[in-house]
Amino acid sequence: MNYTEPYIPTPEDIIPKMLTLASVMPDETVFDLGSGDGRMLIAAARDFHARVVGVEVRRRLVRECRRKVKEMGLSHQVMISCRNFKKVSLRKADVLSMYLSSYTLYLMAPKFMKELRPGVRIVNFDYPIPDWTPEREIEVTPAGWRKPHPIYLYVM
Ligand SMILES: C[S@@+](CC[C@H](N)C(=O)[O-])C[C@H]1O[C@@H](n2cnc3c(N)ncnc32)[C@H](O)[C@@H]1O
């Protein structure tokens, strides 16, 4: 997989809706594959008391995320790797909360099938996993956006 998704952050007001849809519980482990500036990780750690794992290939974003996490005193809950998420084990995940395109999700689907345990929840903003049937789909309109956009929930 040589294609790298562009960096487009999830609107801040959508993140709690994603984590709520995924029913994130304290001490669960939430992964964001392509974690950007860490906004999903920070919300999951600070507001949902989860342990979080971020994987991000762009060094500048990893540095920014690490700085914010340290400033907010969340370092004990957050682990972030500067790597290709295709090479990271997902076996410890309880929840994947992401903003990835259907193309990347299609490429990642076999890895999800192989590594995610039964009951693991996947939420993705805006794009479905091709050929998978979501457990739920909700429409949300981020602040400043004109139209509603979907959040998809899948349960392994
Ligand atoms: C649409 S952005 C979402 C950022 C963040 N998850 C958020 O919700 O704000 C996708 C992110 O995935 C990262 N990315 C794309 N392909 C990647 C790969 N193979 N491994 C790690 N990160 C990747 C990009 O650098 C980008 O930051």
CSV table of C-alpha atoms and ligand atoms in Angstrom, one decimal:
chain,number,residue,atom,x,y,z
A,1,MET,CA,0.0,0.0,0.0
A,2,ASN,CA,1.9,3.0,-1.2
A,3,TYR,CA,-0.9,5.5,-1.2
A,4,THR,CA,-0.8,7.9,1.8
A,5,GLU,CA,-4.1,9.6,2.8
A,6,PRO,CA,-3.9,13.3,2.9
A,7,TYR,CA,-4.1,15.0,6.3
A,8,ILE,CA,-7.7,16.2,6.8
A,9,PRO,CA,-8.5,16.6,10.5
A,10,THR,CA,-11.9,15.3,11.9
A,11,PRO,CA,-13.9,18.3,12.9
A,12,GLU,CA,-13.5,18.6,16.7
A,13,ASP,CA,-17.3,18.5,17.5
A,14,ILE,CA,-17.7,15.2,15.6
A,15,ILE,CA,-15.1,13.3,17.7
A,16,PRO,CA,-17.2,12.9,20.9
A,17,LYS,CA,-20.0,11.6,18.7
A,18,MET,CA,-17.8,9.0,17.1
A,19,LEU,CA,-16.4,7.9,20.5
A,20,THR,CA,-20.0,7.7,21.9
A,21,LEU,CA,-21.2,5.8,19.0
A,22,ALA,CA,-18.4,3.3,19.6
A,23,SER,CA,-19.4,3.1,23.3
A,24,VAL,CA,-15.8,3.7,24.5
A,25,MET,CA,-15.5,2.7,28.1
A,26,PRO,CA,-12.8,3.7,30.7
A,27,ASP,CA,-9.5,1.6,30.3
A,28,GLU,CA,-10.5,0.3,26.9
A,29,THR,CA,-7.8,0.6,24.2
A,30,VAL,CA,-8.7,2.9,21.3
A,31,PHE,CA,-6.6,3.1,18.1
A,32,ASP,CA,-6.6,5.9,15.6
A,33,LEU,CA,-4.9,4.7,12.4
A,34,GLY,CA,-3.5,7.9,10.9
A,35,SER,CA,-3.8,9.9,14.0
A,36,GLY,CA,-3.0,13.3,12.6
A,37,ASP,CA,-2.5,16.0,15.3
A,38,GLY,CA,-3.9,13.6,17.9
A,39,ARG,CA,-7.3,15.2,18.5
A,40,MET,CA,-9.1,11.8,18.5
A,41,LEU,CA,-6.5,10.4,20.9
A,42,ILE,CA,-6.7,13.3,23.2
A,43,ALA,CA,-10.5,13.3,23.4
A,44,ALA,CA,-10.6,9.5,24.0
A,45,ALA,CA,-7.9,9.8,26.8
A,46,ARG,CA,-9.2,13.0,28.5
A,47,ASP,CA,-13.0,12.6,28.1
A,48,PHE,CA,-13.5,8.9,27.9
A,49,HIS,CA,-10.6,7.8,30.1
A,50,ALA,CA,-9.4,5.3,27.5
A,51,ARG,CA,-5.9,4.1,26.8
A,52,VAL,CA,-5.1,5.2,23.3
A,53,VAL,CA,-2.7,4.3,20.5
A,54,GLY,CA,-2.0,6.6,17.6
A,55,VAL,CA,-0.1,5.7,14.5
A,56,GLU,CA,0.9,8.5,12.1
A,57,VAL,CA,3.3,8.5,9.3
A,58,ARG,CA,3.9,12.3,9.1
A,59,ARG,CA,6.6,13.3,11.5
A,60,ARG,CA,5.5,16.9,12.0
A,61,LEU,CA,2.1,15.7,13.1
A,62,VAL,CA,3.6,13.1,15.5
A,63,ARG,CA,5.7,15.8,17.1
A,64,GLU,CA,2.7,18.1,17.4
A,65,CYS,CA,0.7,15.4,19.0
A,66,ARG,CA,3.4,14.4,21.4
A,67,ARG,CA,3.8,18.0,22.5
A,68,LYS,CA,0.1,18.4,23.2
A,69,VAL,CA,-0.2,15.1,25.0
A,70,LYS,CA,2.7,16.1,27.3
A,71,GLU,CA,1.3,19.6,28.0
A,72,MET,CA,-2.1,18.1,28.9
A,73,GLY,CA,-0.5,15.5,31.2
A,74,LEU,CA,-1.9,12.6,29.3
A,75,SER,CA,1.4,10.8,28.5
A,76,HIS,CA,0.5,7.8,30.7
A,77,GLN,CA,-2.6,7.1,28.6
A,78,VAL,CA,-1.3,7.8,25.1
A,79,MET,CA,1.2,5.9,22.9
A,80,ILE,CA,2.0,7.3,19.5
A,81,SER,CA,4.2,5.7,16.9
A,82,CYS,CA,5.6,7.3,13.8
A,83,ARG,CA,4.9,4.4,11.4
A,84,ASN,CA,2.9,3.0,8.6
A,85,PHE,CA,-0.3,1.7,10.2
A,86,LYS,CA,-0.2,-1.3,7.9
A,87,LYS,CA,2.7,-2.6,9.9
A,88,VAL,CA,1.2,-2.2,13.4
A,89,SER,CA,-0.5,-5.0,15.3
A,90,LEU,CA,-4.2,-4.3,16.0
A,91,ARG,CA,-4.6,-7.2,18.4
A,92,LYS,CA,-4.8,-5.1,21.5
A,93,ALA,CA,-7.6,-2.8,20.2
A,94,ASP,CA,-11.1,-2.6,21.7
A,95,VAL,CA,-12.1,0.3,19.4
A,96,LEU,CA,-10.7,1.7,16.1
A,97,SER,CA,-11.8,5.4,15.7
A,98,MET,CA,-10.6,6.8,12.4
A,99,TYR,CA,-11.1,9.2,9.5
A,100,LEU,CA,-9.9,7.2,6.5
A,101,SER,CA,-11.1,6.9,2.9
A,102,SER,CA,-13.0,3.8,1.6
A,103,TYR,CA,-10.0,3.0,-0.6
A,104,THR,CA,-7.7,2.7,2.4
A,105,LEU,CA,-10.3,0.9,4.4
A,106,TYR,CA,-10.7,-1.6,1.6
A,107,LEU,CA,-7.0,-2.3,1.7
A,108,MET,CA,-7.0,-2.6,5.5
A,109,ALA,CA,-10.1,-4.8,5.7
A,110,PRO,CA,-8.2,-8.2,5.5
A,111,LYS,CA,-6.0,-7.0,8.3
A,112,PHE,CA,-9.0,-6.0,10.4
A,113,MET,CA,-10.5,-9.5,9.8
A,114,LYS,CA,-7.2,-11.2,10.8
A,115,GLU,CA,-6.3,-9.2,13.8
A,116,LEU,CA,-9.4,-7.7,15.5
A,117,ARG,CA,-11.1,-9.7,18.1
A,118,PRO,CA,-14.9,-10.4,18.1
A,119,GLY,CA,-16.7,-7.5,19.6
A,120,VAL,CA,-14.2,-4.8,18.6
A,121,ARG,CA,-16.0,-1.7,17.4
A,122,ILE,CA,-14.8,0.3,14.3
A,123,VAL,CA,-16.1,3.9,13.8
A,124,ASN,CA,-15.1,5.8,10.7
A,125,PHE,CA,-16.1,9.4,9.8
A,126,ASP,CA,-17.6,10.1,6.3
A,127,TYR,CA,-16.6,6.8,4.5
A,128,PRO,CA,-17.8,3.3,4.7
A,129,ILE,CA,-15.8,0.1,4.6
A,130,PRO,CA,-16.6,-1.3,1.1
A,131,ASP,CA,-18.7,-4.5,1.2
A,132,TRP,CA,-19.2,-4.4,4.9
A,133,THR,CA,-22.6,-3.9,6.6
A,134,PRO,CA,-22.5,-1.3,9.3
A,135,GLU,CA,-24.2,-2.0,12.6
A,136,ARG,CA,-25.3,1.6,12.7
A,137,GLU,CA,-24.9,4.8,10.6
A,138,ILE,CA,-25.6,8.3,12.0
A,139,GLU,CA,-25.6,11.6,10.2
A,140,VAL,CA,-23.8,14.6,11.7
A,141,THR,CA,-23.3,18.1,10.5
A,142,PRO,CA,-20.0,19.5,11.7
A,143,ALA,CA,-20.0,23.1,12.8
A,144,GLY,CA,-19.5,25.3,9.8
A,145,TRP,CA,-20.2,22.5,7.3
A,146,ARG,CA,-23.3,22.8,5.1
A,147,LYS,CA,-24.5,19.2,4.9
A,148,PRO,CA,-24.7,16.2,7.2
A,149,HIS,CA,-22.0,13.5,6.9
A,150,PRO,CA,-22.2,9.9,8.1
A,151,ILE,CA,-20.4,8.1,10.9
A,152,TYR,CA,-20.3,4.4,10.4
A,153,LEU,CA,-20.1,1.8,13.2
A,154,TYR,CA,-19.0,-1.7,12.6
A,155,VAL,CA,-18.8,-4.5,15.2
A,156,MET,CA,-16.5,-7.4,14.5
B,1,LIG,C1,-7.9,12.1,7.1
B,1,LIG,S1,-6.5,12.3,8.1
B,1,LIG,C2,-7.2,11.9,9.7
B,1,LIG,C3,-6.4,12.5,10.9
B,1,LIG,C4,-7.0,12.1,12.3
B,1,LIG,N1,-7.3,10.7,12.4
B,1,LIG,C5,-8.2,12.9,12.6
B,1,LIG,O1,-9.2,12.3,12.7
B,1,LIG,O2,-8.1,14.1,12.7
B,1,LIG,C6,-5.6,10.7,7.8
B,1,LIG,C7,-4.2,10.7,8.4
B,1,LIG,O3,-3.7,9.4,8.1
B,1,LIG,C8,-2.3,9.5,8.0
B,1,LIG,N2,-1.8,8.4,7.2
B,1,LIG,C9,-2.1,8.1,5.9
B,1,LIG,N3,-1.6,6.9,5.5
B,1,LIG,C10,-0.9,6.4,6.6
B,1,LIG,C11,-0.2,5.2,6.8
B,1,LIG,N4,-0.1,4.3,5.9
B,1,LIG,N5,0.3,5.1,8.1
B,1,LIG,C12,0.2,6.0,9.0
B,1,LIG,N6,-0.5,7.2,8.9
B,1,LIG,C13,-1.1,7.4,7.7
B,1,LIG,C14,-2.1,10.9,7.3
B,1,LIG,O4,-0.9,11.4,7.4
B,1,LIG,C15,-3.2,11.7,8.0
B,1,LIG,O5,-2.7,12.4,9.1
